[in-house]
PDB file of C-alpha atoms in Angstrom:
ATOM      1  CA  MET D   1      38.024  90.740 -23.114  1.00 52.00           C
ATOM      2  CA  GLN D   2      39.349  88.781 -26.034  1.00 56.00           C
ATOM      3  CA  PRO D   3      37.055  86.361 -27.870  1.00 58.00           C
ATOM      4  CA  PRO D   4      37.807  82.656 -27.319  1.00 59.00           C
ATOM      5  CA  GLY D   5      40.051  81.122 -29.910  1.00 58.00           C
ATOM      6  CA  PRO D   6      39.381  77.973 -31.909  1.00 59.00           C
ATOM      7  CA  PRO D   7      39.318  74.677 -29.973  1.00 57.00           C
ATOM      8  CA  PRO D   8      42.577  72.755 -29.936  1.00 57.00           C
ATOM      9  CA  ALA D   9      43.008  70.211 -32.686  1.00 56.00           C
ATOM     10  CA  TYR D  10      42.018  66.667 -31.622  1.00 52.00           C
ATOM     11  CA  THR D  11      44.406  63.977 -32.607  1.00 56.00           C
ATOM     12  CA  PRO D  12      42.564  60.627 -32.814  1.00 53.00           C
ATOM     13  CA  THR D  13      44.128  57.687 -31.097  1.00 54.00           C
ATOM     14  CA  ASN D  14      44.144  54.075 -32.311  1.00 51.00           C
ATOM     15  CA  GLY D  15      40.620  52.732 -32.330  1.00 51.00           C
ATOM     16  CA  ASP D  16      38.829  56.125 -32.532  1.00 50.00           C
ATOM     17  CA  PHE D  17      36.836  57.439 -35.472  1.00 50.00           C
ATOM     18  CA  THR D  18      38.030  60.515 -37.451  1.00 56.00           C
ATOM     19  CA  PHE D  19      35.388  62.718 -39.028  1.00 53.00           C
ATOM     20  CA  VAL D  20      36.386  64.430 -42.276  1.00 54.00           C
ATOM     21  CA  SER D  21      34.551  66.658 -44.712  1.00 55.00           C
ATOM     22  CA  SER D  22      33.144  65.334 -47.940  1.00 54.00           C
ATOM     23  CA  ALA D  23      35.808  67.213 -49.881  1.00 55.00           C
ATOM     24  CA  ASP D  24      38.584  65.407 -48.121  1.00 53.00           C
ATOM     25  CA  ALA D  25      36.865  62.016 -48.291  1.00 50.00           C
ATOM     26  CA  GLU D  26      37.695  61.579 -51.970  1.00 54.00           C
ATOM     27  CA  ASP D  27      41.331  60.974 -51.145  1.00 56.00           C
ATOM     28  CA  LEU D  28      40.615  58.452 -48.366  1.00 53.00           C
ATOM     29  CA  SER D  29      40.624  54.695 -48.681  1.00 57.00           C
ATOM     30  CA  GLY D  30      41.026  51.791 -46.324  1.00 55.00           C
ATOM     31  CA  SER D  31      39.377  48.765 -44.743  1.00 53.00           C
ATOM     32  CA  ILE D  32      37.991  47.641 -41.424  1.00 51.00           C
ATOM     33  CA  ALA D  33      39.747  44.634 -39.966  1.00 51.00           C
ATOM     34  CA  SER D  34      37.703  42.021 -38.161  1.00 49.00           C
ATOM     35  CA  PRO D  35      38.319  41.782 -34.436  1.00 50.00           C
ATOM     36  CA  ASP D  36      40.888  39.253 -33.467  1.00 50.00           C
ATOM     37  CA  VAL D  37      39.126  37.161 -30.847  1.00 48.00           C
ATOM     38  CA  LYS D  38      40.680  33.986 -29.515  1.00 50.00           C
ATOM     39  CA  LEU D  39      39.174  31.165 -27.517  1.00 48.00           C
ATOM     40  CA  ASN D  40      41.099  29.161 -25.008  1.00 49.00           C
ATOM     41  CA  ILE D  41      39.873  25.551 -25.436  1.00 50.00           C
ATOM     42  CA  GLY D  42      41.826  22.933 -23.608  1.00 47.00           C
ATOM     43  CA  GLY D  43      44.935  25.111 -23.491  1.00 46.00           C
ATOM     44  CA  ASP D  44      44.931  25.781 -27.293  1.00 46.00           C
ATOM     45  CA  PHE D  45      44.038  29.226 -28.624  1.00 44.00           C
ATOM     46  CA  ILE D  46      41.682  29.177 -31.606  1.00 49.00           C
ATOM     47  CA  LYS D  47      40.922  32.295 -33.656  1.00 53.00           C
ATOM     48  CA  GLU D  48      37.226  33.093 -33.842  1.00 56.00           C
ATOM     49  CA  SER D  49      35.556  34.650 -36.871  1.00 63.00           C
ATOM     50  CA  THR D  50      33.391  37.769 -36.868  1.00 72.00           C
ATOM     51  CA  ALA D  51      30.211  35.745 -37.444  1.00 66.00           C
ATOM     52  CA  THR D  52      31.051  33.506 -34.503  1.00 70.00           C
ATOM     53  CA  THR D  53      31.642  36.516 -32.272  1.00 75.00           C
ATOM     54  CA  PHE D  54      28.387  38.096 -33.417  1.00 67.00           C
ATOM     55  CA  LEU D  55      26.401  34.966 -32.579  1.00 66.00           C
ATOM     56  CA  ARG D  56      27.976  34.717 -29.156  1.00 71.00           C
ATOM     57  CA  GLN D  57      27.265  38.384 -28.389  1.00 75.00           C
ATOM     58  CA  ARG D  58      23.612  37.927 -29.363  1.00 71.00           C
ATOM     59  CA  GLY D  59      23.199  34.910 -27.119  1.00 69.00           C
ATOM     60  CA  TYR D  60      23.243  32.253 -29.866  1.00 62.00           C
ATOM     61  CA  GLY D  61      26.538  30.672 -28.897  1.00 66.00           C
ATOM     62  CA  TRP D  62      24.763  27.418 -28.165  1.00 61.00           C
ATOM     63  CA  LEU D  63      24.447  26.935 -31.929  1.00 58.00           C
ATOM     64  CA  LEU D  64      28.218  26.599 -32.145  1.00 60.00           C
ATOM     65  CA  GLU D  65      28.642  24.067 -29.364  1.00 63.00           C
ATOM     66  CA  VAL D  66      30.007  20.654 -30.355  1.00 60.00           C
ATOM     67  CA  GLU D  67      29.205  17.634 -28.225  1.00 57.00           C
ATOM     68  CA  ASP D  68      32.165  15.644 -26.995  1.00 56.00           C
ATOM     69  CA  ASP D  69      32.395  12.026 -28.059  1.00 54.00           C
ATOM     70  CA  ASP D  70      30.908   9.787 -25.417  1.00 55.00           C
ATOM     71  CA  PRO D  71      33.414   7.023 -24.573  1.00 55.00           C
ATOM     72  CA  GLU D  72      30.435   4.746 -23.928  1.00 58.00           C
ATOM     73  CA  ASP D  73      29.643   4.869 -27.674  1.00 59.00           C
ATOM     74  CA  ASN D  74      33.093   3.559 -28.594  1.00 65.00           C
ATOM     75  CA  LYS D  75      32.841   0.236 -26.768  1.00 68.00           C
ATOM     76  CA  PRO D  76      33.576  -2.977 -28.690  1.00 71.00           C
ATOM     77  CA  LEU D  77      30.535  -4.894 -29.905  1.00 68.00           C
ATOM     78  CA  LEU D  78      31.146  -7.844 -27.554  1.00 68.00           C
ATOM     79  CA  GLU D  79      31.287  -5.487 -24.595  1.00 72.00           C
ATOM     80  CA  GLU D  80      28.113  -3.722 -25.725  1.00 72.00           C
ATOM     81  CA  LEU D  81      26.319  -7.084 -25.839  1.00 72.00           C
ATOM     82  CA  ASP D  82      27.844  -8.155 -22.511  1.00 75.00           C
ATOM     83  CA  ILE D  83      29.609 -11.163 -24.062  1.00 80.00           C
ATOM     84  CA  ASP D  84      32.700 -12.401 -22.226  1.00 82.00           C
ATOM     85  CA  LEU D  85      34.328 -15.108 -24.347  1.00 84.00           C
ATOM     86  CA  LYS D  86      36.822 -16.079 -21.641  1.00 85.00           C
ATOM     87  CA  ASP D  87      34.016 -16.519 -19.133  1.00 86.00           C
ATOM     88  CA  ILE D  88      31.996 -18.620 -21.599  1.00 86.00           C
ATOM     89  CA  TYR D  89      35.048 -20.805 -22.374  1.00 87.00           C
ATOM     90  CA  TYR D  90      35.672 -21.378 -18.656  1.00 87.00           C
ATOM     91  CA  LYS D  91      32.045 -22.371 -18.079  1.00 87.00           C
ATOM     92  CA  ILE D  92      32.210 -24.801 -21.002  1.00 85.00           C
ATOM     93  CA  ARG D  93      35.208 -26.492 -19.397  1.00 85.00           C
ATOM     94  CA  CYS D  94      33.393 -26.644 -16.057  1.00 85.00           C
ATOM     95  CA  VAL D  95      30.450 -28.449 -17.674  1.00 86.00           C
ATOM     96  CA  LEU D  96      32.485 -30.851 -19.787  1.00 85.00           C
ATOM     97  CA  MET D  97      34.746 -31.764 -16.842  1.00 83.00           C
ATOM     98  CA  PRO D  98      32.405 -31.889 -13.838  1.00 81.00           C
ATOM     99  CA  MET D  99      34.709 -33.911 -11.568  1.00 78.00           C
ATOM    100  CA  PRO D 100      35.578 -31.905  -8.420  1.00 73.00           C
ATOM    101  CA  SER D 101      39.113 -33.341  -8.447  1.00 75.00           C
ATOM    102  CA  LEU D 102      39.974 -31.249 -11.537  1.00 76.00           C
ATOM    103  CA  GLY D 103      39.888 -28.069  -9.464  1.00 76.00           C
ATOM    104  CA  PHE D 104      37.421 -25.991 -11.486  1.00 77.00           C
ATOM    105  CA  ASN D 105      35.216 -23.515  -9.664  1.00 79.00           C
ATOM    106  CA  ARG D 106      32.044 -25.002 -11.119  1.00 79.00           C
ATOM    107  CA  GLN D 107      29.715 -22.843  -9.036  1.00 80.00           C
ATOM    108  CA  VAL D 108      30.492 -19.924 -11.339  1.00 83.00           C
ATOM    109  CA  VAL D 109      28.158 -21.523 -13.909  1.00 83.00           C
ATOM    110  CA  ARG D 110      25.276 -21.148 -11.474  1.00 82.00           C
ATOM    111  CA  ASP D 111      26.285 -18.055  -9.496  1.00 79.00           C
ATOM    112  CA  ASN D 112      27.277 -15.951 -12.513  1.00 81.00           C
ATOM    113  CA  PRO D 113      24.684 -16.812 -15.182  1.00 81.00           C
ATOM    114  CA  ASP D 114      24.818 -15.408 -18.692  1.00 84.00           C
ATOM    115  CA  PHE D 115      22.481 -15.697 -21.667  1.00 85.00           C
ATOM    116  CA  TRP D 116      24.650 -15.761 -24.789  1.00 85.00           C
ATOM    117  CA  GLY D 117      26.734 -18.805 -23.849  1.00 86.00           C
ATOM    118  CA  PRO D 118      23.793 -21.159 -23.195  1.00 87.00           C
ATOM    119  CA  LEU D 119      21.987 -19.767 -26.239  1.00 87.00           C
ATOM    120  CA  ALA D 120      25.007 -20.550 -28.426  1.00 87.00           C
ATOM    121  CA  VAL D 121      25.160 -24.105 -27.046  1.00 88.00           C
ATOM    122  CA  VAL D 122      21.430 -24.666 -27.605  1.00 87.00           C
ATOM    123  CA  LEU D 123      21.616 -23.267 -31.140  1.00 86.00           C
ATOM    124  CA  PHE D 124      24.628 -25.452 -31.927  1.00 85.00           C
ATOM    125  CA  PHE D 125      22.794 -28.514 -30.629  1.00 85.00           C
ATOM    126  CA  SER D 126      19.837 -27.493 -32.781  1.00 81.00           C
ATOM    127  CA  MET D 127      22.068 -27.214 -35.851  1.00 81.00           C
ATOM    128  CA  ILE D 128      23.479 -30.707 -35.480  1.00 79.00           C
ATOM    129  CA  SER D 129      19.937 -31.993 -34.925  1.00 74.00           C
ATOM    130  CA  LEU D 130      18.822 -30.719 -38.332  1.00 70.00           C
ATOM    131  CA  TYR D 131      19.554 -34.105 -39.856  1.00 63.00           C
ATOM    132  CA  GLY D 132      16.442 -34.132 -42.066  1.00 51.00           C
ATOM    133  CA  GLN D 133      14.128 -32.513 -39.522  1.00 63.00           C
ATOM    134  CA  PHE D 134      14.118 -28.722 -39.719  1.00 60.00           C
ATOM    135  CA  ARG D 135      11.298 -28.323 -37.206  1.00 65.00           C
ATOM    136  CA  VAL D 136      13.623 -29.539 -34.441  1.00 73.00           C
ATOM    137  CA  VAL D 137      15.442 -26.187 -34.101  1.00 74.00           C
ATOM    138  CA  SER D 138      12.506 -24.173 -32.774  1.00 78.00           C
ATOM    139  CA  TRP D 139      11.335 -27.143 -30.733  1.00 83.00           C
ATOM    140  CA  ILE D 140      14.704 -27.533 -28.966  1.00 85.00           C
ATOM    141  CA  ILE D 141      14.765 -23.830 -28.072  1.00 86.00           C
ATOM    142  CA  THR D 142      11.194 -24.073 -26.789  1.00 87.00           C
ATOM    143  CA  ILE D 143      12.034 -27.129 -24.643  1.00 89.00           C
ATOM    144  CA  TRP D 144      15.113 -25.348 -23.293  1.00 90.00           C
ATOM    145  CA  ILE D 145      13.088 -22.300 -22.198  1.00 91.00           C
ATOM    146  CA  PHE D 146      10.036 -24.067 -20.803  1.00 92.00           C
ATOM    147  CA  GLY D 147      11.953 -27.094 -19.498  1.00 91.00           C
ATOM    148  CA  SER D 148      14.191 -24.734 -17.530  1.00 91.00           C
ATOM    149  CA  LEU D 149      11.087 -22.956 -16.266  1.00 92.00           C
ATOM    150  CA  THR D 150       9.682 -26.283 -15.049  1.00 91.00           C
ATOM    151  CA  ILE D 151      12.925 -27.147 -13.231  1.00 91.00           C
ATOM    152  CA  PHE D 152      12.998 -23.646 -11.733  1.00 91.00           C
ATOM    153  CA  LEU D 153       9.433 -23.854 -10.404  1.00 91.00           C
ATOM    154  CA  LEU D 154      10.060 -27.330  -9.007  1.00 89.00           C
ATOM    155  CA  ALA D 155      13.261 -26.168  -7.305  1.00 86.00           C
ATOM    156  CA  ARG D 156      11.472 -23.221  -5.685  1.00 87.00           C
ATOM    157  CA  VAL D 157       8.623 -25.453  -4.507  1.00 86.00           C
ATOM    158  CA  LEU D 158      11.174 -27.762  -2.901  1.00 83.00           C
ATOM    159  CA  GLY D 159      12.699 -24.826  -1.044  1.00 79.00           C
ATOM    160  CA  GLY D 160      15.682 -24.048  -3.249  1.00 78.00           C
ATOM    161  CA  GLU D 161      17.115 -20.549  -3.594  1.00 82.00           C
ATOM    162  CA  VAL D 162      17.732 -20.363  -7.322  1.00 85.00           C
ATOM    163  CA  ALA D 163      16.839 -17.840 -10.025  1.00 87.00           C
ATOM    164  CA  TYR D 164      15.329 -18.638 -13.407  1.00 89.00           C
ATOM    165  CA  GLY D 165      18.343 -17.148 -15.170  1.00 89.00           C
ATOM    166  CA  GLN D 166      20.624 -19.522 -13.273  1.00 88.00           C
ATOM    167  CA  VAL D 167      18.551 -22.567 -14.254  1.00 90.00           C
ATOM    168  CA  LEU D 168      18.381 -21.393 -17.871  1.00 91.00           C
ATOM    169  CA  GLY D 169      22.162 -21.044 -18.014  1.00 90.00           C
ATOM    170  CA  VAL D 170      22.955 -24.361 -16.334  1.00 90.00           C
ATOM    171  CA  ILE D 171      20.498 -26.356 -18.457  1.00 91.00           C
ATOM    172  CA  GLY D 172      21.801 -24.708 -21.625  1.00 90.00           C
ATOM    173  CA  TYR D 173      25.484 -25.256 -20.885  1.00 90.00           C
ATOM    174  CA  SER D 174      24.851 -28.854 -19.822  1.00 90.00           C
ATOM    175  CA  LEU D 175      23.770 -29.737 -23.356  1.00 90.00           C
ATOM    176  CA  LEU D 176      27.481 -29.802 -24.245  1.00 90.00           C
ATOM    177  CA  PRO D 177      27.934 -33.526 -23.404  1.00 90.00           C
ATOM    178  CA  LEU D 178      25.200 -34.388 -25.903  1.00 89.00           C
ATOM    179  CA  ILE D 179      27.026 -32.317 -28.514  1.00 88.00           C
ATOM    180  CA  VAL D 180      30.247 -34.199 -27.747  1.00 89.00           C
ATOM    181  CA  ILE D 181      28.686 -37.639 -28.247  1.00 88.00           C
ATOM    182  CA  ALA D 182      26.876 -36.599 -31.453  1.00 84.00           C
ATOM    183  CA  PRO D 183      29.812 -37.270 -33.845  1.00 83.00           C
ATOM    184  CA  VAL D 184      30.523 -40.543 -32.023  1.00 86.00           C
ATOM    185  CA  LEU D 185      26.955 -41.701 -32.656  1.00 83.00           C
ATOM    186  CA  LEU D 186      27.436 -41.040 -36.359  1.00 81.00           C
ATOM    187  CA  VAL D 187      30.378 -43.442 -36.372  1.00 83.00           C
ATOM    188  CA  VAL D 188      28.940 -46.257 -34.232  1.00 81.00           C
ATOM    189  CA  GLY D 189      25.322 -45.817 -35.277  1.00 72.00           C
ATOM    190  CA  SER D 190      25.244 -49.235 -36.918  1.00 77.00           C
ATOM    191  CA  PHE D 191      26.205 -50.938 -33.642  1.00 82.00           C
ATOM    192  CA  GLU D 192      23.030 -50.801 -31.622  1.00 85.00           C
ATOM    193  CA  VAL D 193      24.473 -51.898 -28.261  1.00 88.00           C
ATOM    194  CA  VAL D 194      27.428 -49.516 -28.430  1.00 88.00           C
ATOM    195  CA  SER D 195      25.205 -46.698 -29.619  1.00 87.00           C
ATOM    196  CA  THR D 196      22.789 -47.238 -26.720  1.00 88.00           C
ATOM    197  CA  LEU D 197      25.624 -47.229 -24.194  1.00 91.00           C
ATOM    198  CA  ILE D 198      27.019 -43.982 -25.597  1.00 90.00           C
ATOM    199  CA  LYS D 199      23.577 -42.377 -25.475  1.00 89.00           C
ATOM    200  CA  LEU D 200      23.146 -43.385 -21.823  1.00 91.00           C
ATOM    201  CA  PHE D 201      26.625 -42.107 -21.039  1.00 92.00           C
ATOM    202  CA  GLY D 202      25.867 -38.755 -22.684  1.00 91.00           C
ATOM    203  CA  VAL D 203      22.566 -38.355 -20.854  1.00 91.00           C
ATOM    204  CA  PHE D 204      24.095 -39.248 -17.481  1.00 92.00           C
ATOM    205  CA  TRP D 205      26.997 -36.883 -18.184  1.00 90.00           C
ATOM    206  CA  ALA D 206      24.677 -33.984 -19.027  1.00 91.00           C
ATOM    207  CA  ALA D 207      22.271 -34.689 -16.167  1.00 90.00           C
ATOM    208  CA  TYR D 208      25.131 -34.985 -13.665  1.00 88.00           C
ATOM    209  CA  SER D 209      26.644 -31.675 -14.817  1.00 87.00           C
ATOM    210  CA  ALA D 210      23.313 -29.894 -14.409  1.00 88.00           C
ATOM    211  CA  ALA D 211      22.185 -31.614 -11.211  1.00 86.00           C
ATOM    212  CA  SER D 212      25.518 -31.114  -9.418  1.00 84.00           C
ATOM    213  CA  LEU D 213      25.110 -27.357  -9.953  1.00 85.00           C
ATOM    214  CA  LEU D 214      21.380 -26.993  -9.298  1.00 84.00           C
ATOM    215  CA  VAL D 215      20.774 -29.616  -6.600  1.00 79.00           C
ATOM    216  CA  SER D 216      22.631 -28.279  -3.566  1.00 73.00           C
ATOM    217  CA  GLU D 217      22.624 -29.354   0.057  1.00 69.00           C
ATOM    218  CA  GLU D 218      19.593 -27.192   0.824  1.00 69.00           C
ATOM    219  CA  PHE D 219      17.343 -29.829  -0.758  1.00 67.00           C
ATOM    220  CA  LYS D 220      18.544 -32.506   1.710  1.00 65.00           C
ATOM    221  CA  THR D 221      16.342 -35.597   1.218  1.00 73.00           C
ATOM    222  CA  LYS D 222      14.430 -34.011  -1.683  1.00 77.00           C
ATOM    223  CA  LYS D 223      17.320 -34.262  -4.156  1.00 78.00           C
ATOM    224  CA  PRO D 224      15.835 -37.168  -6.171  1.00 81.00           C
ATOM    225  CA  LEU D 225      12.686 -35.123  -6.785  1.00 84.00           C
ATOM    226  CA  LEU D 226      14.780 -32.618  -8.745  1.00 85.00           C
ATOM    227  CA  ILE D 227      17.406 -34.936 -10.250  1.00 86.00           C
ATOM    228  CA  TYR D 228      14.796 -37.167 -11.893  1.00 89.00           C
ATOM    229  CA  PRO D 229      13.096 -34.431 -14.015  1.00 90.00           C
ATOM    230  CA  ILE D 230      16.526 -33.093 -15.039  1.00 91.00           C
ATOM    231  CA  PHE D 231      17.448 -36.594 -16.232  1.00 91.00           C
ATOM    232  CA  LEU D 232      14.161 -36.888 -18.180  1.00 91.00           C
ATOM    233  CA  LEU D 233      14.730 -33.477 -19.740  1.00 92.00           C
ATOM    234  CA  TYR D 234      18.069 -34.545 -21.248  1.00 92.00           C
ATOM    235  CA  ILE D 235      16.589 -37.828 -22.452  1.00 90.00           C
ATOM    236  CA  TYR D 236      14.048 -35.759 -24.350  1.00 89.00           C
ATOM    237  CA  PHE D 237      16.776 -33.521 -25.750  1.00 88.00           C
ATOM    238  CA  LEU D 238      18.629 -36.587 -26.990  1.00 86.00           C
ATOM    239  CA  SER D 239      15.453 -37.991 -28.558  1.00 84.00           C
ATOM    240  CA  LEU D 240      15.084 -34.759 -30.537  1.00 80.00           C
ATOM    241  CA  TYR D 241      18.571 -35.298 -31.934  1.00 76.00           C
ATOM    242  CA  THR D 242      18.229 -38.975 -32.740  1.00 69.00           C
ATOM    243  CA  GLY D 243      14.667 -38.650 -33.987  1.00 62.00           C
ATOM    244  CA  VAL D 244      13.410 -41.433 -31.763  1.00 49.00           C
TER     245      VAL D 244
END
């Protein structure tokens, strides 16, 4: 029986290790290439580094995640604050032109209340009332808030279905007629009779704009009980402007 011969020589394939003796290792040189790993993100292939692959294999891939931009964070400032300039402009026209024959849908002022439009009107009225009396600004805002609250409570007691936000918006927008007559009063201020007539016209205009939106048919015979305090409220607003 012949002794077994030496094992057949093993030829390493691509990717296998080759073991050599220390004597032969002096003539060897080379490098180890990093694995070529690609990610498919949104249809685009992106080459991944060795460190990235290592982190993913060890379960730390969450460190490499990048949050997508939230489209909600890219909204315009006016949209973030819920300010619709077209809507505010339409409501201003509805208040300044309260006649039904003009065809405006005036109920939108009551049924779709907003805060920024009435606030802007009240602040503008406060600015033109600064004529030597700086305390008027905070007082006008206070009267707007608590005067609207009084009208709201009275309307609910009388059986009306109206929200405080609706009353706040209507009362605020209806200050526009007083703003319109303000420059006229500066011109005719020396004519007492004309000035008084313009003041009465402005108060009636403002009170009619507010009352026609707040005093609906549900009040029936109780309408004067709500119209009268609205009228007094705008007289007081005008007195804050004129300083009477």
